[in-house]
C-alpha angles and dihedrals in degrees: 000000000000116000116230117216121204124199118253118245119199110231088225093056093096090058093048096086090050091052092048094043107025118193117271116217126189125187106193125187097169106059097064126044099212106028146031117257116218115192123189123188118177147132110292119249136161113285097008095128091054091049092053095045090046093056093048091047093050088057088056092240120163111230107212096171136006136175118196129190125169105150110144123357100326131077122207123181131176118189127184105204141174135181122256090276092055094252132128122270103255104149108115095215092052092049090048090051092051092051092048097043095048095034133074094293091055091060093065122096091230093056093047090050095049102035119110096250122129103264133166115233144104092267097036097104103025118280100348137129115235119219128187124205127185132168146105115323124230137163113289095010095123090051090054092049093052091045090058092049091049093049090052091049096246117146119211107220098175141348149128135241125202128182128189136160094353093311128111129202124186136181115191132181106210136177139185108276092218097052104020087225135109117286117256098171103106091193092059091045091050091051091049092049093050095047093047092048089051091053093046091049092053111171093344117109095199111096090205093073091072136036134188121184143159115240123222100168133091102237118148107263096232091048090049092053089051089050093049094051091042089054087052088055092234088163090073118090129018097263123205115315124178126216088251091057092051092049099045103034124071109222110234116252108219126176134175116208137161128252101212094186097064103016099249134134111234118216112196120193124187117176148124109304121240142154116296094008093136092048092053092051096044091044092054095047090048094049090048087059097252124138120218110218099171135005142177120202123189132172129191103174126276092019136050137201122201131180125190126189104207146168131188115261088257089061096254126129125226107274107150116082090222091057092049091049091051092052091051092050093046093050091048089053092047091052094048098045094076097036110112108172115172125039133357122196118201110197118191124185142134107291116253141147110277097023094116091044090055095047096047090046089056091048091050093048089053091054097253126146120210110226097177137356137194116198123193141159124212110189105307093338123097116212112189127175121198123189106207146178132173122277091272096051095257128129118278114259125232095252092058091049091053091048089054091050091053094048101039103026098073094064105019139036111253122194115186119199131179125208105246091214095055093068095054114122117245092244092052089047091053092049091050090049091052091049091049092049091056090051095050092067087063092050099054113096141200122240093239098066098044094097090050090056092048093053096042 
């Protein structure tokens, strides 16, 4: 029998090009009057655009413009960014972090593991165990989940909850309340898993409608939530939309066309602008196995226009109408998952076991539905934000808000915020949409002048 010999590949070979041509990062506060310009030049590699956008999004930057080019072996990005107040990035520590995270040090596995990004994994937030929950959403479900964790003496130190189209996805970082460390007792973990799965399943007999698991990877938490809901096929079906939603939210306009000149498929997105919009779109395209070769991002508050020149990882463009339709549906879902128009409740109190169970029980008893939640702990203080509407998906009335203040306010700090855009009248919304549409024609670009924009 003939012996087959295979060539040896050094495991470090993939990093060789990065070592020879390390990424070049520039943070420029002089070229543009109103924003900071971040330029990234590096060797091209799979997923690099998502990595860059992820780092900028985790810093809560607003991306007002971006020009992307990664055709061939080189990757060139230009981002115009501001902070949440619309000001330039001038803090020296933040600039230093950008240069390190996007530069040569940020390309190492050790840096990515230890950087302050939002990642899913057992060691992501200190000594905590990470649990993932996904299933069909229903009123009061989140309250039941936190009640189980409290009864089993698990403390939730951090986490996020997303709901979309009758599905719910959660990532929680929990620890043992007695030790404040991750849980090693497999019997306790097994009991927790079984009880949570029972709650998620509800009246359904099919085990496939709910899933509970323990995460050991290092995936970005927002990307993981997108992946979980995508796996649940939340992009299928129209879901439940109230009249208020239809009046106050501008439905995204997404189109998939073909660029005959260069052999790309062009995905155009026009929608209401919001934080992390570019991350959500790039994340979805990447997880659907599409490669972004060029892109143009433009924002004229409160609306945004984004164009992506893509191909499938196998080099093919989108030809079948079914494939184009699936991309449109998946991007629509990705855009809507993070949208939380209406009311946000920020609850601050000393961290303790059962705090989340108590708060979500009060929300449930007052007829409120949690659309999204962000859970965090700073020292001994718990800071939890709940985005809520009433049981029918409508805005919360004043009487309910006052009832919450009376019930929560005596033992916790409650900060109530309303989304300014959610109160806009339908006529004003339509006028803004018309104005934005006229501006979008100015934002679209032709392939030939992309390089000129990058070098400007």
